[in-house]
Short mmCIF file of C-alpha atoms and ligand atoms in Angstrom, two decimals:
data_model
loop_
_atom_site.label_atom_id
_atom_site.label_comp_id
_atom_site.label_asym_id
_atom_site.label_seq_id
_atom_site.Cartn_x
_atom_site.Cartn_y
_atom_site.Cartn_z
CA UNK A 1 18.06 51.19 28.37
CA UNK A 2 18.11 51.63 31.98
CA UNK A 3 18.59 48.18 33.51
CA UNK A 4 18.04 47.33 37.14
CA UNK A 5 20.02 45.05 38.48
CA UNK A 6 18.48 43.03 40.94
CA UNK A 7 20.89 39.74 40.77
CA UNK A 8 23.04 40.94 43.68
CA UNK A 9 23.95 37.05 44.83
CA UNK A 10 25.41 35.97 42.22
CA UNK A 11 27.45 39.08 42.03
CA UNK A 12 27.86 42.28 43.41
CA UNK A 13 28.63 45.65 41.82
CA UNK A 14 32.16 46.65 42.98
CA UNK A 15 31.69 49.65 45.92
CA UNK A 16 33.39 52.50 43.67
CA UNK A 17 35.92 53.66 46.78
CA UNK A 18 36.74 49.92 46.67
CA UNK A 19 37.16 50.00 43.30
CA UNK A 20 39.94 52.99 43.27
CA UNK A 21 41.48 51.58 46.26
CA UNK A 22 42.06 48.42 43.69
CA UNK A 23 43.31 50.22 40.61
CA UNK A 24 46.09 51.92 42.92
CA UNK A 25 47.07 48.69 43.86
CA UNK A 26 46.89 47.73 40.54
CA UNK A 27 48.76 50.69 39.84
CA UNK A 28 51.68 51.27 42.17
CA UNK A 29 52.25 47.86 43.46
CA UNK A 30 55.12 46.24 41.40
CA UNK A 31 57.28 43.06 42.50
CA UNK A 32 56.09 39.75 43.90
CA UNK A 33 54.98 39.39 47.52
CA UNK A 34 57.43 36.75 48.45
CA UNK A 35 60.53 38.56 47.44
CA UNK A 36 62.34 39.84 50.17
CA UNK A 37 63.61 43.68 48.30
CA UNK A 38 61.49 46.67 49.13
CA UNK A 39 58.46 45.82 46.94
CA UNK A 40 58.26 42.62 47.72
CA UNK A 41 58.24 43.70 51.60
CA UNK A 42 55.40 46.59 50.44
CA UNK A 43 53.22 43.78 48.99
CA UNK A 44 53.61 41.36 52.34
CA UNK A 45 53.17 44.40 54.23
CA UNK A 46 49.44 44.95 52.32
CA UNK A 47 48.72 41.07 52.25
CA UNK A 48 48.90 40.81 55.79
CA UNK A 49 47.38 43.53 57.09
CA UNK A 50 44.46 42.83 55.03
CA UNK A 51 44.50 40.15 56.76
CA UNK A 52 44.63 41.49 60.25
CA UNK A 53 41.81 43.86 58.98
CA UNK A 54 39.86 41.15 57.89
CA UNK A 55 40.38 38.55 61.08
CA UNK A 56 39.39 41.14 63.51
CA UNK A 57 36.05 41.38 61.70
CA UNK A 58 34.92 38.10 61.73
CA UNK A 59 36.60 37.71 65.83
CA UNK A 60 39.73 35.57 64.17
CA UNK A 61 42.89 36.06 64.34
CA UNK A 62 44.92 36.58 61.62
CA UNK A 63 46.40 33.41 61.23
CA UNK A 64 43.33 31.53 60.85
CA UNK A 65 42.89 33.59 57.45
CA UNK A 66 44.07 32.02 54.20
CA UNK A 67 43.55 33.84 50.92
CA UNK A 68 41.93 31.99 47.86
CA UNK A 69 40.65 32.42 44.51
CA UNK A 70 36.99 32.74 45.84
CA UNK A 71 34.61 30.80 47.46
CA UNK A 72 34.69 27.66 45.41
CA UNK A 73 38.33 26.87 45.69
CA UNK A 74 38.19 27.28 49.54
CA UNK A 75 34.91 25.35 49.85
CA UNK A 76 37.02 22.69 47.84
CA UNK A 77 40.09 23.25 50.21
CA UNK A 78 37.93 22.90 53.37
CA UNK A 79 36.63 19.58 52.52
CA UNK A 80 38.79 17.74 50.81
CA UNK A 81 41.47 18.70 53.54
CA UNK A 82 39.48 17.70 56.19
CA UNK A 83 38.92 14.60 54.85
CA UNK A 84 42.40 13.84 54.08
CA UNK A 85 43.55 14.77 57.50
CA UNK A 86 40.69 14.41 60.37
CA UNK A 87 40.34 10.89 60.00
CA UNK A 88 37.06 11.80 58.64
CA UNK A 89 34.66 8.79 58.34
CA UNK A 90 31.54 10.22 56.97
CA UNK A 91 30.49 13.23 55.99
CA UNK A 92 27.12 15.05 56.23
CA UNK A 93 25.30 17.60 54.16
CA UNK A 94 22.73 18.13 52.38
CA UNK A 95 21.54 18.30 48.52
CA UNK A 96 20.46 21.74 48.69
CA UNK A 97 23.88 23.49 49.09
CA UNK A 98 26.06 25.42 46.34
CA UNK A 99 27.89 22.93 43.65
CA UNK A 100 30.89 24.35 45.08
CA UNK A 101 29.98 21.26 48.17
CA UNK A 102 27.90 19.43 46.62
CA UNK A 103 30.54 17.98 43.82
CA UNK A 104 33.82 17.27 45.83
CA UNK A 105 31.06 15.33 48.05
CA UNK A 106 30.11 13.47 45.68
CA UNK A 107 33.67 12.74 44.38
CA UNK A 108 34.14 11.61 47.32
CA UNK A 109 31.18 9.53 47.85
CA UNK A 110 32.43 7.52 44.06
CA UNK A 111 35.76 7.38 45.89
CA UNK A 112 34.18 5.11 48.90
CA UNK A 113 33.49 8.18 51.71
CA UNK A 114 30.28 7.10 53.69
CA UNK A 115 27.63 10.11 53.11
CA UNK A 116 24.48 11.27 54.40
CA UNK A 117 22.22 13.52 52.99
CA UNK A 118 20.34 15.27 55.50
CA UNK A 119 16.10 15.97 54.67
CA UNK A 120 15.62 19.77 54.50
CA UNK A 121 12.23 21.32 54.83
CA UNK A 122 9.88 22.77 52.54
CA UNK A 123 11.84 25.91 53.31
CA UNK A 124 15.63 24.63 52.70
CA UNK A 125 16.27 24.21 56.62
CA UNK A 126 17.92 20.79 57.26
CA UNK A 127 16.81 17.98 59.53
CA UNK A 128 18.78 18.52 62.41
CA UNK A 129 17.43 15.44 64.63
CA UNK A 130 18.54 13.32 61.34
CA UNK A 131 21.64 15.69 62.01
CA UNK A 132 21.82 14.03 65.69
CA UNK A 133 21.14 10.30 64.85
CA UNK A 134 24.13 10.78 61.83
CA UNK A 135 26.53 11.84 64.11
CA UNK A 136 25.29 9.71 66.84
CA UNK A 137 26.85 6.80 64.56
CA UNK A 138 30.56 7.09 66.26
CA UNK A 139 31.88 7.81 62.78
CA UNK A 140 34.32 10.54 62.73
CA UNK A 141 32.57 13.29 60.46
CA UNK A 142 32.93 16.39 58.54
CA UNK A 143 29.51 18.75 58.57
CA UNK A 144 28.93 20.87 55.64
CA UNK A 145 25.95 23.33 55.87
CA UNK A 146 25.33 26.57 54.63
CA UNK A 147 24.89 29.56 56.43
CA UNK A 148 22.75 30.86 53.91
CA UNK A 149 21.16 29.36 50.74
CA UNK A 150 22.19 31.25 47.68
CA UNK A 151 19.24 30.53 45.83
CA UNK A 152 16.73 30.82 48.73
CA UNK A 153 18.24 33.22 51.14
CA UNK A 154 16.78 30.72 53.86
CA UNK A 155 19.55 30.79 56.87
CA UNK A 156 20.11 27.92 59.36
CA UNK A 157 20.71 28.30 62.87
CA UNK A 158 24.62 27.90 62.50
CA UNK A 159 25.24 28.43 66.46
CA UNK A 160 22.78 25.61 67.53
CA UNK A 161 24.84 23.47 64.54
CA UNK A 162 27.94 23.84 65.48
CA UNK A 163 27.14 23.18 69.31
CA UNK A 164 25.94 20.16 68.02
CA UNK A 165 28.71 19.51 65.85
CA UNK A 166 30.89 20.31 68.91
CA UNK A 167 29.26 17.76 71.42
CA UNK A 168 30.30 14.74 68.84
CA UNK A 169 33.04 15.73 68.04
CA UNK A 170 32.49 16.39 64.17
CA UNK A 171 34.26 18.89 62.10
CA UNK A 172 31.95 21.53 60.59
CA UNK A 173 32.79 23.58 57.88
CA UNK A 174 29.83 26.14 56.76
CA UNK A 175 29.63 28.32 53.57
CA UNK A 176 29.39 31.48 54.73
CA UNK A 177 29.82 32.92 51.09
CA UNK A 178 26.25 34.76 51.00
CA UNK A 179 26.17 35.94 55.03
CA UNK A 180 29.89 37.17 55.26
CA UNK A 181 29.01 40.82 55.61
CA UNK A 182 25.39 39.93 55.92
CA UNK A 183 26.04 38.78 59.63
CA UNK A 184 28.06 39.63 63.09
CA UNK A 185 30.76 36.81 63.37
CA UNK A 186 33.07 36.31 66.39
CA UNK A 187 34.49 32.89 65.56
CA UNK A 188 36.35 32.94 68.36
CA UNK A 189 33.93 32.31 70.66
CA UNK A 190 32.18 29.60 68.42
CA UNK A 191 33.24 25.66 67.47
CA UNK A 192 33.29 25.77 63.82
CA UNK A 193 36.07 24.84 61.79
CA UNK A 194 35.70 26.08 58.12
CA UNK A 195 34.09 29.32 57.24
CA UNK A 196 34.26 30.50 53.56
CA UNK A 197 34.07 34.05 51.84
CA UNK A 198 33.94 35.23 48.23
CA UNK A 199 34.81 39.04 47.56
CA UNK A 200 32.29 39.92 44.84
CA UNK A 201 29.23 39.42 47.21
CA UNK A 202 30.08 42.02 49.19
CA UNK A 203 31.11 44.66 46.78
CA UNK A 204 34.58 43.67 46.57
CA UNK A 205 36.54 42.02 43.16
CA UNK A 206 35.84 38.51 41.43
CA UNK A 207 38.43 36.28 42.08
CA UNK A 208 39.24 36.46 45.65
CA UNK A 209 38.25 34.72 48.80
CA UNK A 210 39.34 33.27 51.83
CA UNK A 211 39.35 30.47 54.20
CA UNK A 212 39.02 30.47 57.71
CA UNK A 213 40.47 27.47 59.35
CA UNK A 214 40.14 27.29 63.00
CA UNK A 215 43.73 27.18 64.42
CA UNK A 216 44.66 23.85 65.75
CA UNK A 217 42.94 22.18 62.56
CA UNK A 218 45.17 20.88 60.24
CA UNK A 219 44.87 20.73 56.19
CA UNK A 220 46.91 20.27 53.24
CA UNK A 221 46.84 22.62 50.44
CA UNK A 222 45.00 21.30 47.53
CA UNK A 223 46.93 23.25 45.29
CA UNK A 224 50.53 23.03 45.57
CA UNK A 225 53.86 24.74 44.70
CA UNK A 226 55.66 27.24 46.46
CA UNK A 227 55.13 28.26 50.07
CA UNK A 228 52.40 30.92 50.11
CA UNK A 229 49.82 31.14 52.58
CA UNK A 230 51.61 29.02 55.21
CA UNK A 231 51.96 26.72 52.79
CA UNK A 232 48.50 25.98 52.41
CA UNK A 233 47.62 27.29 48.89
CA UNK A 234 50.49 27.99 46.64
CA UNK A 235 50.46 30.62 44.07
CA UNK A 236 51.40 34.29 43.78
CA UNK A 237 48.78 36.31 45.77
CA UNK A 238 46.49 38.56 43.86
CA UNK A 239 47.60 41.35 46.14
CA UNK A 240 44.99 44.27 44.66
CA UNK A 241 42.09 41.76 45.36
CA UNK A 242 42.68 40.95 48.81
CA UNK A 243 43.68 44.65 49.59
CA UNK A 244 39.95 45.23 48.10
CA UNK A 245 38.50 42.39 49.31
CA UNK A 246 39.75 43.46 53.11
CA UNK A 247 38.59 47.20 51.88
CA UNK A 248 35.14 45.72 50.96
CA UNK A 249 34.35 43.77 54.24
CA UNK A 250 35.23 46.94 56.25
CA UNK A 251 32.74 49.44 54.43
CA UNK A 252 30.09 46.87 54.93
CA UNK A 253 30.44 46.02 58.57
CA UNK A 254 31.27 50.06 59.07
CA UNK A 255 27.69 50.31 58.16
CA UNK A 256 26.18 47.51 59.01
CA UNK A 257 22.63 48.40 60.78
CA UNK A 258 21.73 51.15 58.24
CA UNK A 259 22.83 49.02 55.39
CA UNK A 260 20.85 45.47 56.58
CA UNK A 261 17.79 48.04 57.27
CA UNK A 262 18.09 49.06 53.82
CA UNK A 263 17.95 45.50 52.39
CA UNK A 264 14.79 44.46 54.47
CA UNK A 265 13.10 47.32 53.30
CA UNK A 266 13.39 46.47 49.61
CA UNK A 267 13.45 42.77 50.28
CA UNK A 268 9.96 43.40 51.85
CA UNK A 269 8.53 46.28 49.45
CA UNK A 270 9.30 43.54 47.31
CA UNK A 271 7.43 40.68 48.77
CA UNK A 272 4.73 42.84 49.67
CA UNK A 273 3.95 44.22 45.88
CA UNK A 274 3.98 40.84 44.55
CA UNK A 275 1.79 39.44 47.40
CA UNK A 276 -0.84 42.87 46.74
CA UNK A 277 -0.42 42.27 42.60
CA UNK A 278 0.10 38.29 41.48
CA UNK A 279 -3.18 36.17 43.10
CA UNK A 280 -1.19 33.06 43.70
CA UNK A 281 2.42 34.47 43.87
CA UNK A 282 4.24 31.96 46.72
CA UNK A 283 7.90 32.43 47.89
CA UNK A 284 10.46 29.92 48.03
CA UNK A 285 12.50 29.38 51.47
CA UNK A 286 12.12 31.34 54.22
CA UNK A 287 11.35 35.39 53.99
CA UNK A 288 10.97 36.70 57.94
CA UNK A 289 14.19 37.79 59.57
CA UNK A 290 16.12 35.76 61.78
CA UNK A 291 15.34 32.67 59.50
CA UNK A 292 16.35 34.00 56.00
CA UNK A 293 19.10 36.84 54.48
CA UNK A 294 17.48 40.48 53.42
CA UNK A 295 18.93 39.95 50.09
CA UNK A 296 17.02 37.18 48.78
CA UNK A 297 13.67 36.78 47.83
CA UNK A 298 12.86 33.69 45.53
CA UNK A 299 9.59 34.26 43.87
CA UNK A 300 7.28 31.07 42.39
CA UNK A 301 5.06 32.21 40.13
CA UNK A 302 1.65 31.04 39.61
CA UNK A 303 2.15 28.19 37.15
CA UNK A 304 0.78 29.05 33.33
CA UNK A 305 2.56 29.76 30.05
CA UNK A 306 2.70 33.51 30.11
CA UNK A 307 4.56 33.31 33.43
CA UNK A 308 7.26 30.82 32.38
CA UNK A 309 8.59 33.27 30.37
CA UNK A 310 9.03 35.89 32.93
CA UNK A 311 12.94 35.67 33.24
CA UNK A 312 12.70 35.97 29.64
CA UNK A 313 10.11 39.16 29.64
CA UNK A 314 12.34 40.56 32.68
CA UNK A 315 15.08 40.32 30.77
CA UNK A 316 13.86 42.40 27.67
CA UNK A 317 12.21 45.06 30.18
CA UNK A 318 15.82 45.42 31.70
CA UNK A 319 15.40 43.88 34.95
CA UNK A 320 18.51 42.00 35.74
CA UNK A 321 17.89 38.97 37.65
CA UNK A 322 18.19 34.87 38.21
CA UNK A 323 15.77 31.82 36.90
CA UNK A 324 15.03 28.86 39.63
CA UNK A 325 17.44 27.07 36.86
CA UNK A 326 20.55 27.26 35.52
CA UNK A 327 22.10 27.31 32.03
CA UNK A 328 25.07 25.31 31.40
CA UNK A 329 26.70 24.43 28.36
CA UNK A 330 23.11 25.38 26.16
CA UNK A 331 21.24 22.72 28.20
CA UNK A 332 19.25 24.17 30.97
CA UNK A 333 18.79 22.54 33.98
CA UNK A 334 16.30 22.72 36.96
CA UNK A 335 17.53 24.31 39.99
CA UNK A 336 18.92 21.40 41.88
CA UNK A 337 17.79 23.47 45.28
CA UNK A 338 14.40 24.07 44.23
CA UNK A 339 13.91 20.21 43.49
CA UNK A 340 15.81 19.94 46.34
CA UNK A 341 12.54 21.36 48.48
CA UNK A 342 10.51 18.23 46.88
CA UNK A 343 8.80 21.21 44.65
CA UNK A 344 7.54 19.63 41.00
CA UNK A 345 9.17 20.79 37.76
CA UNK A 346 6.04 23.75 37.20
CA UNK A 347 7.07 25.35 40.39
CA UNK A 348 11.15 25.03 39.80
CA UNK A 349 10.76 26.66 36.01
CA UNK A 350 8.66 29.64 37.26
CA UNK A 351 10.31 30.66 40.14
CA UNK A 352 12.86 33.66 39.85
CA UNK A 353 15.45 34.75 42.04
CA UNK A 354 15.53 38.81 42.97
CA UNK A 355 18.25 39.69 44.80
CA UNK A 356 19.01 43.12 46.36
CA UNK A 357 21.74 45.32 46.73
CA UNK A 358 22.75 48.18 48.67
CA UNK A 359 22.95 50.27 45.45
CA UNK A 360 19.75 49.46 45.01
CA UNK A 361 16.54 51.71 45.56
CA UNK A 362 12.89 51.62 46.58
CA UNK A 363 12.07 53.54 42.83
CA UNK A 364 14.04 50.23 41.14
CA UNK A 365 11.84 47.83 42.95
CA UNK A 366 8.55 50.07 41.97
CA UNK A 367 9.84 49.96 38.08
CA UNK A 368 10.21 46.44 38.79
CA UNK A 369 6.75 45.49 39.92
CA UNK A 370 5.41 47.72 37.58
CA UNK A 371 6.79 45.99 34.87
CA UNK A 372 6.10 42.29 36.51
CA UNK A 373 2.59 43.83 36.22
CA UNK A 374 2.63 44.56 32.78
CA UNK A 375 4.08 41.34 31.74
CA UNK A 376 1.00 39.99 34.20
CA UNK A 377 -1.30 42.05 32.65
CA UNK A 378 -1.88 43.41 36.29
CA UNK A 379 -1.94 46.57 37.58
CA UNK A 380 0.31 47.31 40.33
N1 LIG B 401 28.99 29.33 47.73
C1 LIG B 401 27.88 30.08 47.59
C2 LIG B 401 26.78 29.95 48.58
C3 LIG B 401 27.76 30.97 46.52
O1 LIG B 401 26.65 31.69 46.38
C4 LIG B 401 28.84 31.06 45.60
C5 LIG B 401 28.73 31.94 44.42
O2 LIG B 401 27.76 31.90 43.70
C6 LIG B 401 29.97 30.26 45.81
C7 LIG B 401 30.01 29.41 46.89
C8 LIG B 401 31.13 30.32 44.87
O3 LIG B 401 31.89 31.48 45.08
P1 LIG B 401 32.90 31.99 43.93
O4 LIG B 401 32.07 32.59 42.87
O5 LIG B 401 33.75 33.01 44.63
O6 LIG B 401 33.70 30.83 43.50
#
């Protein structure tokens, strides 16, 4: 069967140039980056200037680039080494965000750390005048807020944040795991501390991330051994990953108005079908542009039986894409963003996630609708 795959969050297909780059890596690169003999020196050599590559993308500089396992572990390394080190008092988020922040805040919350979790909207954005009083308090704080929400593809003003963040003094660290590529950065010119990136949402490998720490902001690895990375994550590098990774963010930005043009259009052939086909049909988070990501659209269906088994019916018609909940261990579990919005259980268990890809096409999303319609028993 001819699936379309329309569950480009959670992870991308690799870009196939990036993909060759990786298996000649894979290939021809022998030895360990830290030893000093010739293929240890090739390896460095590729490790950093991925790095350069990648820091002049995002308007860092290199040194403020630390390689990591993915998004999660530098999510994990941004927090819990701010906390240990910034004299953080309290720290401020909200419920909606990945589980890759949400957990090690609540570990830390069991562990004693003050917390506040900030309202969001109906749409996922957060309450930034409760944002204001928080950090009004004179407690030191750590700010984690996404740029983007994975599951709604709403995205928060993260320049009128941070100056916020900036005129209290807080530390902010944002996930920036489902706008890097999406969106223009030049964190030089902006106070943010923490920015995180995951390869395999922007057509790169699994398995490989990085961590931007602002220079002059001080961490301690979280995972420890020998010196690699500055000393701030140990472990041998997993040299064909960044070298695709770096290859990856290049090929997006290299493209980057054609590419985000392409993603509105099926983002919005999208939302427009379902608007013209399902009476009822309502979106979850924000859809326009400017407030939400072009590769997102989070779809609640009108509430009866034959709908709540959409993901299901999707799934045998070969559409490829992601419930409002979440299957762990056998038990499912609602989306804890959807409940987040203050939307009842009906809404959170027929709401789907479709989200686009560059690989994608208009014809996909057409097949798509038309077989939404069928399961509908509407005609597209
Ligand atoms: N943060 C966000 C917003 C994500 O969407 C994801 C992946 O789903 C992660 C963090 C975790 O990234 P990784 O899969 O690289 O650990």
């Amino acid at each position: 069967m001819n699936r379309i795959y329309l569950d480009n969050a959670a992870s991308t297909p690799m870009d196939a140039e990036v993909l060759d780059l990786m298996i000649d890596v894979l290939r021809s690169a022998n030895g360990n980056p830290s030893s000093v003999h010739y293929h240890g020196r090739q390896l460095r050599a590729m490790i950093e200037q991925s790095r350069k590559e990648i820091a002049s993308l995002i308007g860092a500089s290199p040194a403020e680039i630390f390689f990591t396992s993915g998004g999660t572990e530098a999510d994990n390394l941004a927090i819990k080494g701010a906390v240990a080190t910034q004299g953080i008092q309290q720290v401020i988020t909200t419920a909606i965000e990945h589980h890759a922040v949400t957990h090690p805040v609540e570990d830390l919350e069991k562990a004693g750390m003050k917390t506040v979790w900030l309202r969001v909207d109906s749409e996922g954005f957060p309450d930034l005048a409760q944002l204001e009083t928080a950090l009004q308090s004179g407690d030191k704080s750590l700010v984690s807020l996404m740029h983007a929400n994975n599951e709604l593809g709403t995205m928060i003003d993260l320049d009128q944040v941070a100056r916020l963040c900036a005129r209290y003094g807080a530390i902010l660290h944002s996930d920036t795991v489902q706008t890097m590529a999406h969106v223009h950065y030049k964190l030089s010119d902006m106070p943010i501390h923490f920015i995180t990136a995951s390869a395999h949402k922007f057509y790169g490998p699994k398995g490989v991330g990085f961590l931007y720490i602002k220079s002059g902001t001080q961490i301690p690895a979280q995972i420890c051994g020998g010196s690699q990375e500055r000393n701030m994550r140990a472990g041998t590098e997993n040299v064909a990953g960044i070298v695709a990774m770096a290859a990856a963010l290049k090929k997006c930005y290299g493209s980057f108005e054609q590419k985000t043009a392409h993603l509105w259009n099926l983002k919005q052939r999208m939302q427009q079908g379902l608007e013209r086909m399902v009476t009822g049909v309502q979106f979850n988070g924000a859809i326009e542009p400017g407030k939400s990501i072009p590769t997102v659209l989070n779809v609640a269906f009108p509430s009866d039986e034959e709908e709540s088994m959409i993901l299901f019916n999707l799934d045998i018609g070969g559409i490829c894409a992601s419930g409002g909940s979440a299957c762990t261990s056998g038990s499912v579990k609602g989306s804890h963003v959807l409940a987040g919005l203050g939307h009842g259980q009906a809404r959170v268990s027929n709401s789907v996630r479709f989200s686009f890809g560059v690989q994608n096409t208009e014809a996909e999303i057409d097949e798509a609708l038309a077989k939404i319609g069928e399961f509908l028993h509407v005609r597209v």
